[in-house]
Coordinates of C-alpha atoms in Angstrom, one line a residue:
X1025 CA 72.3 84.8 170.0
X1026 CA 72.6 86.1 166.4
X1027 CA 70.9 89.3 164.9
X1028 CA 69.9 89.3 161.8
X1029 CA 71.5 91.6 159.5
X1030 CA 68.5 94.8 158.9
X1031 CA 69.2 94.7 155.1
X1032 CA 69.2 90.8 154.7
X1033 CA 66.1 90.8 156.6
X1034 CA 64.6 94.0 154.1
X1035 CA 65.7 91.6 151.4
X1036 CA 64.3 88.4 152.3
X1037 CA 60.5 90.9 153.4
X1038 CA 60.9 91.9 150.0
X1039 CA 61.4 89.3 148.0
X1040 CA 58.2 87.4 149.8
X1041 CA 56.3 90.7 149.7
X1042 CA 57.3 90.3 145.7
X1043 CA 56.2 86.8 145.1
X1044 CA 52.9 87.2 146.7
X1045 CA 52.0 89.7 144.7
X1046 CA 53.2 87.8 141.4
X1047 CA 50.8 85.0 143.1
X1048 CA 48.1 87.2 143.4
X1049 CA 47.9 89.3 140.1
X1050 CA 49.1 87.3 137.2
X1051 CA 49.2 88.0 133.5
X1052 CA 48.2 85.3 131.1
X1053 CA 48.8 84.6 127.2
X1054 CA 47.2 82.4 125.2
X1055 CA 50.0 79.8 124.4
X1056 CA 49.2 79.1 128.3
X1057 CA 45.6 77.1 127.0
X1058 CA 45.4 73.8 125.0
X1059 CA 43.3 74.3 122.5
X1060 CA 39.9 71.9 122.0
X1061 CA 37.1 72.5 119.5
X1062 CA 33.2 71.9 120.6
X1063 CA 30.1 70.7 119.0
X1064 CA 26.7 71.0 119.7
X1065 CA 23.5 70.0 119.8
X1066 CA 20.5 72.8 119.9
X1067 CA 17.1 72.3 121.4
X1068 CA 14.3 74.8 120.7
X1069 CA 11.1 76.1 123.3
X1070 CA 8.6 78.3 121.5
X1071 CA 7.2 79.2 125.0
X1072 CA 10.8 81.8 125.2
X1073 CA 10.2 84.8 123.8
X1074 CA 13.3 87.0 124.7
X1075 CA 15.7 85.7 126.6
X1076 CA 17.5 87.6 129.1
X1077 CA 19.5 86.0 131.9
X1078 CA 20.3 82.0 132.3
X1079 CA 21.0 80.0 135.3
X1080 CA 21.6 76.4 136.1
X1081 CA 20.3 75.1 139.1
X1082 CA 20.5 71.4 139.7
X1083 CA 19.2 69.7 136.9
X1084 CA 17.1 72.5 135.7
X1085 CA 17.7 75.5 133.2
X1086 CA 16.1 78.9 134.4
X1087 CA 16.0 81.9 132.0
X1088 CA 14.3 85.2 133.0
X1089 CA 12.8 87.2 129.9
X1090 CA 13.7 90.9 129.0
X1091 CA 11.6 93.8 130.2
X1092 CA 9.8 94.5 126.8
X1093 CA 8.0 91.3 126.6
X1094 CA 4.1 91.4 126.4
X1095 CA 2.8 92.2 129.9
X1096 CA 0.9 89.6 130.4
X1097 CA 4.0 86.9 129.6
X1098 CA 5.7 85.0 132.8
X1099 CA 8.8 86.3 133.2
X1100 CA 10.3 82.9 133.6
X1101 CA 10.8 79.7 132.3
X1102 CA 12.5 76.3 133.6
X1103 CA 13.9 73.7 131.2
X1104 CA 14.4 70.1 132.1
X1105 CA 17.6 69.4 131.1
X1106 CA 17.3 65.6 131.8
X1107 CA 14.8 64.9 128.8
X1108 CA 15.1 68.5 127.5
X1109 CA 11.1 69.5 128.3
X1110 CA 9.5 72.4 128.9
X1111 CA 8.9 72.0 132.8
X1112 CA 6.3 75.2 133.9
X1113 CA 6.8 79.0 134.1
X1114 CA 7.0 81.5 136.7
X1115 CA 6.9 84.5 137.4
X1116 CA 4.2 86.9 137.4
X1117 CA 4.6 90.7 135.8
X1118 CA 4.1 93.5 138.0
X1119 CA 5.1 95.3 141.5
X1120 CA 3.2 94.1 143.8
X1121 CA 3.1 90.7 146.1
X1122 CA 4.6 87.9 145.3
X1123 CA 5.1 89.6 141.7
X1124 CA 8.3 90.1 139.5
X1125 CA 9.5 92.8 137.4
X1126 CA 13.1 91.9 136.3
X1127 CA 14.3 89.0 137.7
X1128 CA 17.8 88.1 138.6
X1129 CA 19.0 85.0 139.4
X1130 CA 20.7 84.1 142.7
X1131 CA 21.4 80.3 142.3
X1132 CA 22.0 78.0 144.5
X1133 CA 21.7 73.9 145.4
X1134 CA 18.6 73.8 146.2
X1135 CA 16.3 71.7 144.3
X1136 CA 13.0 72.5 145.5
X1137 CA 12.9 76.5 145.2
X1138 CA 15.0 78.8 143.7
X1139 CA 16.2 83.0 144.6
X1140 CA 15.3 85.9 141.9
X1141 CA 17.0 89.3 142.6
X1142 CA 14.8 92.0 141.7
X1143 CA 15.8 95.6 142.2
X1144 CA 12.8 97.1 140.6
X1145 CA 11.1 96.1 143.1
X1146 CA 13.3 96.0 145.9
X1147 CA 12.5 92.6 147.0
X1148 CA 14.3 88.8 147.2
X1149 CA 11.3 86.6 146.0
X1150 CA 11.5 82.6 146.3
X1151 CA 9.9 80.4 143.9
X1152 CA 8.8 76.7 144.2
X1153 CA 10.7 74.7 141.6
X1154 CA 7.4 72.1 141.8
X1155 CA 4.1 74.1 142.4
X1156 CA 2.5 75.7 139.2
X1157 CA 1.6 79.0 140.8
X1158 CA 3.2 81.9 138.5
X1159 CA 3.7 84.1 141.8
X1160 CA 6.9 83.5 143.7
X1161 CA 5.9 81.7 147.5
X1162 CA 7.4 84.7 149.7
X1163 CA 9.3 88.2 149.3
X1164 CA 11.8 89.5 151.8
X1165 CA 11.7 93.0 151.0
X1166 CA 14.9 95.2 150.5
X1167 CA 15.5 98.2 152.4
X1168 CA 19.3 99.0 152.4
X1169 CA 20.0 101.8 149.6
X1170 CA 23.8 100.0 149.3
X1171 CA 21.5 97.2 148.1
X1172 CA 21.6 98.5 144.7
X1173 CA 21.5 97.1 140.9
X1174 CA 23.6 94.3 141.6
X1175 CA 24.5 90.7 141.0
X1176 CA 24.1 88.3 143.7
X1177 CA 25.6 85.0 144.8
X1178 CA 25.1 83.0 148.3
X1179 CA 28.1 82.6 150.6
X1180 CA 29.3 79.2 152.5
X1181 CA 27.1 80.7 155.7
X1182 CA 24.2 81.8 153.6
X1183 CA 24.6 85.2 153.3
X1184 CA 24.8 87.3 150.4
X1185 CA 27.8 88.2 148.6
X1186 CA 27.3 91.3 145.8
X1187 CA 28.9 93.2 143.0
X1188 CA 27.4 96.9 142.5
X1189 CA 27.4 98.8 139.7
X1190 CA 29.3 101.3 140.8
X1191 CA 30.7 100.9 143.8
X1192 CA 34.6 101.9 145.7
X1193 CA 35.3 97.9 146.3
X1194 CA 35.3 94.9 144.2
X1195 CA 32.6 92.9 147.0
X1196 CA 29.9 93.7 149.1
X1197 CA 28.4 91.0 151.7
X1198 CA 25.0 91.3 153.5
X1199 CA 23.1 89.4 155.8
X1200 CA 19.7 88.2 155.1
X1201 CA 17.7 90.9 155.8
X1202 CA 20.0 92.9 153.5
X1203 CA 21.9 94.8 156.0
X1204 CA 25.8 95.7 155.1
X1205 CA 28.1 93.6 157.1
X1206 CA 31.4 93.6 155.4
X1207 CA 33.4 95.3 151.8
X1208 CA 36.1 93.4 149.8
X1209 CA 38.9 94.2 148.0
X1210 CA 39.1 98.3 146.9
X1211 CA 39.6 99.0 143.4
X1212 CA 43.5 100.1 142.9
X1213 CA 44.4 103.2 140.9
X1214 CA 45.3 102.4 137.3
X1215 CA 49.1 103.5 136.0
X1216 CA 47.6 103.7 132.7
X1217 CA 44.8 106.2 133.7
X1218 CA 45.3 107.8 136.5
X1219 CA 43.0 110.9 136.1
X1220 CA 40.3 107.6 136.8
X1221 CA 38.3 107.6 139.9
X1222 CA 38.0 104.5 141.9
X1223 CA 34.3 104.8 140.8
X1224 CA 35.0 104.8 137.6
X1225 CA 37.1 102.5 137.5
X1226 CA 34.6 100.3 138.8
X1227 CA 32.0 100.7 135.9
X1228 CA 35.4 99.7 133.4
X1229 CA 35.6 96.9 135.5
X1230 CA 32.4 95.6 135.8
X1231 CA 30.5 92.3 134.2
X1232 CA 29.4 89.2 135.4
X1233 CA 29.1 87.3 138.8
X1234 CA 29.2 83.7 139.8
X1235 CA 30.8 81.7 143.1
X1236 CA 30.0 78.0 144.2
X1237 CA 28.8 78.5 147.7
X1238 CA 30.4 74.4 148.1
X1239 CA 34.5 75.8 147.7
X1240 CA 34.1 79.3 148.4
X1241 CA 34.9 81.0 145.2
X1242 CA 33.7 83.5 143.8
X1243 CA 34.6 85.3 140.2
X1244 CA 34.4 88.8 138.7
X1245 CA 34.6 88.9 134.9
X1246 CA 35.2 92.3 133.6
X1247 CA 32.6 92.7 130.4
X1248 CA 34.9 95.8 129.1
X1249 CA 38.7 94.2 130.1
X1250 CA 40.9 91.1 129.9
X1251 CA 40.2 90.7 133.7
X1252 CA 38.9 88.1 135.9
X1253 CA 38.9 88.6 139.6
X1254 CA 38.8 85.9 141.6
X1255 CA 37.8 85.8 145.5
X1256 CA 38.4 83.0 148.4
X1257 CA 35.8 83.5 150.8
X1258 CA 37.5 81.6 153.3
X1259 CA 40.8 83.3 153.3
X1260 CA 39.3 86.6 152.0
X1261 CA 42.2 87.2 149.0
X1262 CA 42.0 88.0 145.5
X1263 CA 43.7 86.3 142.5
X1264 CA 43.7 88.9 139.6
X1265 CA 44.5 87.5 135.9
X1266 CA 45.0 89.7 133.5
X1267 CA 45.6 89.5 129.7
X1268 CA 45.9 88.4 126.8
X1269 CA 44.8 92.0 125.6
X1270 CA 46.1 94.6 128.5
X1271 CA 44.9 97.7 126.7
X1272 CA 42.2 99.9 128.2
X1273 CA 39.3 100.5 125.6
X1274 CA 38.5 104.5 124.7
X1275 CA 35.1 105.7 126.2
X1276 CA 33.1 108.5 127.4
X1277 CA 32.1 108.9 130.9
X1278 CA 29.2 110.3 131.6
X1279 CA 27.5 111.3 135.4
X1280 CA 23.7 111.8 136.0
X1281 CA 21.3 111.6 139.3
X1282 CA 21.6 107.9 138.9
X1283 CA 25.3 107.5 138.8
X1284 CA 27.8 106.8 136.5
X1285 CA 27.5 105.8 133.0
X1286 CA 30.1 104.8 130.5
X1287 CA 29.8 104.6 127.0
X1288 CA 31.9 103.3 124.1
X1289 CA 31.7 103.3 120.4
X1290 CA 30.1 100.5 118.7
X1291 CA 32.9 98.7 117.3
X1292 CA 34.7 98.2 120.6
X1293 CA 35.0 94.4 121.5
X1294 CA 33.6 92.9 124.4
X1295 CA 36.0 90.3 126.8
X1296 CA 33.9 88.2 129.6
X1297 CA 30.5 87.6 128.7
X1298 CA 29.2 85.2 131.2
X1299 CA 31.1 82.8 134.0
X1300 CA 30.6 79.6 136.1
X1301 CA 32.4 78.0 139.6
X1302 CA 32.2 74.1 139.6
X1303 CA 33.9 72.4 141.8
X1304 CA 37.0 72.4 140.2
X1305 CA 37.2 74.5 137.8
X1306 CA 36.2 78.2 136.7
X1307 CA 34.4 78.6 133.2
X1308 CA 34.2 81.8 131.3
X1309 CA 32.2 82.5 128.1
X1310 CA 35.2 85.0 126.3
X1311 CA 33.3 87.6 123.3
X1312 CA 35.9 88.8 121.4
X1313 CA 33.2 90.7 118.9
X1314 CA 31.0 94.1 119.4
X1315 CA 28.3 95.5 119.2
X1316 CA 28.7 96.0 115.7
X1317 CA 29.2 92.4 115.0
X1318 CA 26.0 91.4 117.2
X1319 CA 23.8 93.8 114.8
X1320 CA 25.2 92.3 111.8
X1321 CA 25.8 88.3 112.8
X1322 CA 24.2 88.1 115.6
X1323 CA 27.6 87.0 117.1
X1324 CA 27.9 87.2 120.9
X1325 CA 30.7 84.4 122.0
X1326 CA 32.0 81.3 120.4
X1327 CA 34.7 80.6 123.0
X1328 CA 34.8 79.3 126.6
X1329 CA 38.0 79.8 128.7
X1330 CA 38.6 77.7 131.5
X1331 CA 40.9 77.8 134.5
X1332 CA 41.7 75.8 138.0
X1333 CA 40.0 77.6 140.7
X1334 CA 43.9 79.7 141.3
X1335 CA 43.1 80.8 138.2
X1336 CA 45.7 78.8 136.2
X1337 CA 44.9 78.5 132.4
X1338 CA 43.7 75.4 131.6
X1339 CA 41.3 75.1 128.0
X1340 CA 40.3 77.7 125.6
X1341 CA 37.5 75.1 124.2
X1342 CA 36.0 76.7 120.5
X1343 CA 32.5 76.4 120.0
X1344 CA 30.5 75.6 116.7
X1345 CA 28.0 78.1 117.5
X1346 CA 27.5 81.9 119.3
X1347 CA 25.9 81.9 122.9
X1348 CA 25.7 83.6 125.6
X1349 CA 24.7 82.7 129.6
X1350 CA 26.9 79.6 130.3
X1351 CA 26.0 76.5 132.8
X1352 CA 28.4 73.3 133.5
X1353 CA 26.2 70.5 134.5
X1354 CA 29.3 68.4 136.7
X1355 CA 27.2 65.4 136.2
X1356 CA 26.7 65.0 132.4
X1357 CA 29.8 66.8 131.9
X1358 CA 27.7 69.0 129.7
X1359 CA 27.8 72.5 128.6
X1360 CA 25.1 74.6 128.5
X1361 CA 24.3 78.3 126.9
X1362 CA 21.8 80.5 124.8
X1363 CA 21.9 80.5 121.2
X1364 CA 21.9 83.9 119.4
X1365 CA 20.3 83.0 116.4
X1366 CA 17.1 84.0 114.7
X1367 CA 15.4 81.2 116.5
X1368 CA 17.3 81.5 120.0
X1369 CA 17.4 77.9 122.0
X1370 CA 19.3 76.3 124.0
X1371 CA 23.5 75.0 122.9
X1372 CA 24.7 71.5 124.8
X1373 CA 28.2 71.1 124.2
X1374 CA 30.2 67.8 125.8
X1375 CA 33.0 67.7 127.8
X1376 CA 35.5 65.9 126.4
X1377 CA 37.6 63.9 128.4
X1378 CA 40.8 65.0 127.7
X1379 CA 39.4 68.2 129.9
X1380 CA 38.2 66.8 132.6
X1381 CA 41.4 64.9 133.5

């Protein structure tokens, strides 16, 4: 019998240890997209008064309204996306029963009811998609204080799966009565900065949520970096890609009773400003412009990147218009976002078929 050689064998460990962590955090340019330009058409609903978050569910747009909307408003709206009519709202304002304060949406593939998040009021409320009652048809009622401000997203087994605010790892999962059953991937000290906290480096890497309950994936968009995280539910890894901009932006951190706040100067330009899992492909809505920009053109995003779920680049696809929320109907091969115009409505953009082969 033959023993291996210890320092062939520390070689060939090494050199596998090496390439799965090249596999797992990658660092993108964008020479590694094909470049497409999109048009669009826009359709307008007076009943919308300030938009706040966007979901697609099925083959119906829902949008939730900001807090500082007149009392007495429904806090949500659905949107036929097959003739492009104003369906009903939802969504009654207040804190008690059955009632909504700031909803947040936790879609899923369901086409008679859909799941609103609202920490305000401590609750999971579901809504009938086809009943014309404002008030949602049950609450399940939040107790768990690591059930925080978060955003939401159902797993393959119907649980929950989070990202906090502020929290030590990337992922949190709960059952259904909102009990803590397992944490995901903690954040890794930064080269760059490493006088940051783990917590802090969590509010510099937070943004959007989305995962497809269907494939198991499940994206982190960083609002603040170049980063998207992605997660396999079934084999419980992350795929980190990084770039084309690797530089940390300059901010203040600042810590109250309520946590930890950061806060950056207004010309400092935002990365990932919204992201969707389809089947086969991840879609993020890139910024590129600040706050500054917003105040003066109203600009929010005019580019989507998209990747294989691996997180391979695939399309940086150049829209006419700015939006922001993004939705990829699979069967119309349509895309779908809020304007950010004077008269906000809602952008369709097609798929061309060059990026769908």
């Amino acid at each position: 019998m033959k023993i291996l050689n210890p320092f062939l064998l520390f070689i060939f460990l090494f050199s596998c240890a090496t390439k799965n962590e090249e596999e797992n955090h990658r660092i993108i340019s964008l020479e590694d997209f094909k470049e497409i330009s999109l048009n669009s058409e826009k359709h307008y609903f007076q009943e919308v008064i300030n938009a706040s978050s966007f979901a697609l569910q099925g083959d119906k747009i829902l949008i939730s309204e900001y807090h500082n909307i007149p009392d007495e408003s429904p806090r949500i709206h659905i949107i036929n996306t097959s003739d492009w009519t104003y369906d009903k709202p939802k969504g009654r304002y207040g804190k008690g029963p059955l009632e909504t304060f700031i909803p947040e949406f936790i879609v899923s593939r369901d086409t008679e009811r859909f799941l609103v998040y609202d920490y305000n009021n401590r609750k999971i409320s579901t809504f009938s998609i086809n009943d014309t009652s404002l008030l949602a048809t049950s609450d399940r009622k939040i107790t768990n204080p690591n059930f925080g401000p978060m955003r939401l997203a159902l797993t393959p087994n119907r649980n929950y799966l989070g990202v906090a605010r502020e929290n030590e790892n990337k992922l949190l999962e709960f059952d259904l009565e909102g009990s803590l059953i397992a944490e995901y991937g903690e954040f890794e000290k930064l080269e760059e900065r490493p006088e940051l906290t783990k917590l802090q480096i969590s509010l510099l890497s937070n943004g959007r949520f989305h995962g497809n309950p269907k494939n198991g994936i499940y994206v982190r968009a960083s609002i603040y970096r170049d980063l998207l995280e992605i997660f396999d539910y079934k084999t419980k890894k992350f795929i980190s890609v990084a770039g084309p901009d690797l530089n940390l932006p300059e901010f203040e951190y600042h810590q109250s009773e309520f946590g930890g706040m950061l806060s950056f100067e207004p010309d400092v330009h935002f990365k990932y400003q919204a992201v969707t899992v389809t089947n086969n492909y991840i879609f993020v809505l890139y910024s590129g412009f600040s706050q500054l920009d917003y105040s003066n053109t109203g600009s929010v995003a005019k580019e989507i990147r998209v990747f294989d779920l691996n997180g391979n680049p695939k399309w940086r696809l150049i829209l006419d218009r700015s939006i922001s929320g993004l939705g990829v109907n699979e069967k119309s091969n349509e895309i779908y976002g809020l304007t950010t115009d004077k008269d906000p409505g809602i952008a369709v953009f097609q798929i061309p078929d060059e990026a769908l082969n």
